[in-house]
């Protein structure tokens, strides 16, 4: 027997908007960038959903989040900015 889970789209939409609003509030203007705090927020949100993540900085304050994904032989998915950031386990 197959069990399907219905998605509460209203709740999912509200959660998405709340995350987007929080991310927009981070000043990531370039220069200097200061992306690390925004990356930490995203990584923490991912961890809350059971996705391990780390912050990788190319320079101080220029951080990006990197999820730890079990890819099961699949190529990495692209992140929000189009970069391949999913580390293989």
Short mmCIF file of C-alpha atoms in Angstrom, two decimals:
data_model
loop_
_atom_site.label_atom_id
_atom_site.label_comp_id
_atom_site.label_asym_id
_atom_site.label_seq_id
_atom_site.Cartn_x
_atom_site.Cartn_y
_atom_site.Cartn_z
CA UNK A 1 0.00 0.00 0.00
CA UNK A 2 1.30 3.45 -0.90
CA UNK A 3 0.88 6.25 1.57
CA UNK A 4 0.80 9.80 0.31
CA UNK A 5 1.45 12.82 2.42
CA UNK A 6 -0.45 15.95 1.60
CA UNK A 7 1.45 19.20 1.71
CA UNK A 8 0.05 22.16 3.58
CA UNK A 9 0.82 24.66 0.85
CA UNK A 10 -0.32 27.63 2.93
CA UNK A 11 2.12 26.72 5.69
CA UNK A 12 4.90 25.96 3.19
CA UNK A 13 4.32 29.31 1.49
CA UNK A 14 4.37 31.19 4.79
CA UNK A 15 7.60 29.45 5.83
CA UNK A 16 9.21 30.24 2.48
CA UNK A 17 8.23 33.91 2.73
CA UNK A 18 9.57 34.12 6.30
CA UNK A 19 12.93 32.66 5.19
CA UNK A 20 13.10 34.97 2.18
CA UNK A 21 12.36 38.02 4.34
CA UNK A 22 15.04 36.98 6.84
CA UNK A 23 17.64 36.49 4.10
CA UNK A 24 16.82 39.83 2.46
CA UNK A 25 17.46 41.58 5.79
CA UNK A 26 21.14 40.56 5.72
CA UNK A 27 23.34 43.29 4.24
CA UNK A 28 25.31 41.42 1.61
CA UNK A 29 26.08 44.51 -0.48
CA UNK A 30 29.26 44.28 -2.50
CA UNK A 31 31.69 45.53 -1.41
CA UNK A 32 32.42 44.18 1.10
CA UNK A 33 29.96 41.30 0.74
CA UNK A 34 29.39 40.00 4.27
CA UNK A 35 27.63 36.90 2.95
CA UNK A 36 28.71 34.68 5.86
CA UNK A 37 25.87 35.67 8.20
CA UNK A 38 23.29 34.98 5.47
CA UNK A 39 25.01 31.67 4.69
CA UNK A 40 24.89 30.73 8.39
CA UNK A 41 21.15 31.45 8.45
CA UNK A 42 20.56 29.20 5.44
CA UNK A 43 22.80 26.45 6.85
CA UNK A 44 20.96 26.58 10.18
CA UNK A 45 17.60 26.33 8.37
CA UNK A 46 18.91 23.33 6.42
CA UNK A 47 20.16 21.67 9.63
CA UNK A 48 16.72 22.19 11.19
CA UNK A 49 15.36 20.08 8.30
CA UNK A 50 17.98 17.38 8.83
CA UNK A 51 20.45 18.47 6.15
CA UNK A 52 24.01 18.75 7.38
CA UNK A 53 25.77 21.85 6.11
CA UNK A 54 28.97 23.78 6.55
CA UNK A 55 30.11 27.30 5.79
CA UNK A 56 32.96 27.72 3.32
CA UNK A 57 34.65 31.12 3.09
CA UNK A 58 36.70 32.22 0.08
CA UNK A 59 37.78 35.23 2.15
CA UNK A 60 36.78 36.55 5.58
CA UNK A 61 33.08 37.42 5.49
CA UNK A 62 32.64 35.92 2.00
CA UNK A 63 30.99 32.68 3.10
CA UNK A 64 28.71 30.29 1.28
CA UNK A 65 26.79 27.38 2.73
CA UNK A 66 27.56 23.91 1.48
CA UNK A 67 25.05 21.09 2.08
CA UNK A 68 26.16 17.51 2.70
CA UNK A 69 23.99 15.46 0.37
CA UNK A 70 23.68 11.74 -0.13
CA UNK A 71 23.60 11.79 -3.92
CA UNK A 72 23.07 8.04 -4.53
CA UNK A 73 25.23 8.26 -7.65
CA UNK A 74 23.37 11.30 -9.03
CA UNK A 75 25.18 14.48 -10.10
CA UNK A 76 25.03 17.36 -7.63
CA UNK A 77 22.03 19.65 -7.89
CA UNK A 78 22.63 23.32 -8.41
CA UNK A 79 22.26 25.64 -5.46
CA UNK A 80 20.24 28.85 -5.44
CA UNK A 81 23.01 30.78 -7.18
CA UNK A 82 23.62 28.04 -9.77
CA UNK A 83 26.88 26.72 -8.31
CA UNK A 84 27.51 23.06 -7.59
CA UNK A 85 27.91 23.12 -3.84
CA UNK A 86 26.68 19.70 -2.77
CA UNK A 87 29.55 17.70 -1.24
CA UNK A 88 29.65 13.97 -1.81
CA UNK A 89 29.51 11.83 1.33
#
